[in-house]
Coordinates of C-alpha atoms in Angstrom, one line a residue:
M1 CA 39.5 56.6 90.7
S2 CA 36.6 58.9 91.1
T3 CA 35.6 61.8 88.3
E4 CA 34.3 64.9 89.9
V5 CA 31.4 66.0 88.1
K6 CA 29.4 69.5 88.5
V7 CA 26.0 68.9 87.9
L8 CA 23.6 71.7 87.8
S9 CA 20.6 72.9 89.9
T10 CA 17.3 71.5 87.6
S11 CA 15.8 75.5 87.8
T12 CA 19.6 76.7 86.4
R13 CA 19.4 73.6 83.8
T14 CA 16.1 75.1 82.9
N15 CA 17.3 78.7 83.0
L16 CA 20.3 77.5 80.3
E17 CA 18.2 75.2 78.5
A18 CA 16.1 79.2 77.6
L19 CA 19.0 81.0 76.9
K20 CA 20.4 78.5 74.7
H21 CA 16.8 78.9 73.0
H22 CA 17.0 82.4 72.4
M23 CA 20.7 82.7 71.7
K24 CA 20.0 80.1 69.2
K25 CA 17.4 83.0 67.7
L26 CA 20.2 84.9 68.0
G27 CA 22.7 82.7 65.2
F28 CA 24.8 81.2 67.7
K29 CA 24.9 77.6 68.7
Y30 CA 25.6 76.1 72.2
F31 CA 29.1 75.1 72.9
E32 CA 30.0 74.1 76.7
E33 CA 29.1 74.4 79.8
K34 CA 32.4 73.7 81.0
D35 CA 33.5 75.2 85.0
G36 CA 30.3 77.0 85.6
W37 CA 30.8 79.0 81.9
A38 CA 28.7 78.7 79.1
W39 CA 29.7 79.1 76.0
F40 CA 27.8 79.8 72.4
C41 CA 29.7 80.4 69.2
M42 CA 29.0 81.3 65.2
H43 CA 31.8 79.2 64.1
T44 CA 33.9 76.8 65.4
F45 CA 37.2 74.7 64.4
G46 CA 39.2 72.1 64.9
T47 CA 38.7 68.5 66.1
S48 CA 34.8 67.1 67.0
K49 CA 36.6 66.2 70.9
K50 CA 38.8 69.3 71.0
P51 CA 37.0 72.4 69.3
A52 CA 38.6 75.7 69.0
L53 CA 36.2 78.6 69.2
F54 CA 36.8 81.3 66.6
G55 CA 35.1 84.7 65.5
D56 CA 32.2 85.9 67.6
C57 CA 31.7 84.0 70.6
V58 CA 29.5 84.8 74.4
C59 CA 30.8 83.3 77.5
I60 CA 28.9 83.8 80.5
S61 CA 29.2 82.4 84.2
T62 CA 26.7 80.4 85.6
R63 CA 27.9 80.9 88.5
F64 CA 28.0 84.6 89.1
F65 CA 27.6 87.6 87.2
N66 CA 30.0 87.7 84.6
L67 CA 30.2 87.8 80.9
S68 CA 32.0 88.0 77.8
I69 CA 31.1 89.6 74.4
Q70 CA 33.7 89.0 71.3
A71 CA 32.0 90.4 68.4
V72 CA 34.0 90.2 65.1
R73 CA 31.4 90.7 62.7
L74 CA 29.1 94.0 62.3
E75 CA 26.1 91.3 62.5
V76 CA 27.1 90.2 65.4
A77 CA 27.8 93.6 67.5
K78 CA 24.2 94.8 65.9
K79 CA 23.0 92.3 68.2
V80 CA 25.1 93.2 71.3
P81 CA 21.4 94.7 73.0
E82 CA 19.4 91.4 72.6
I83 CA 22.0 89.2 73.3
N84 CA 22.6 91.3 76.9
Q85 CA 18.6 90.8 77.5
A86 CA 18.7 87.7 77.1
I87 CA 22.1 86.9 79.5
L88 CA 20.3 89.2 81.8
D89 CA 17.3 87.2 82.0
F90 CA 18.8 84.5 82.7
Y91 CA 20.3 86.1 85.9
E92 CA 17.2 87.4 86.7
A93 CA 15.7 84.2 86.6
E94 CA 18.8 82.4 88.5
G95 CA 18.7 85.2 91.3
I96 CA 22.1 86.8 90.2
T97 CA 22.0 90.3 90.8
E98 CA 26.2 91.0 91.5

């Protein structure tokens, strides 16, 4: 039985690592990259095999220009401009403009 493995390009992995570093400075923890989406969250709950996202989360596409920011706390809402800039820097490095 074969399983499909999605492998990010070296440049995308490098750019994603830079984004992870910046998001960590903003208080977010990298959650996962799945189906072309990278998830960053401040809080998770559930089991280690199936954690659930909770509260303040950022989700970005690694394939096209699309993002979602859920800011529950005012502290996170104040960081939205910095979050947006970090994500725009990622997309610019990836050459994604639309």
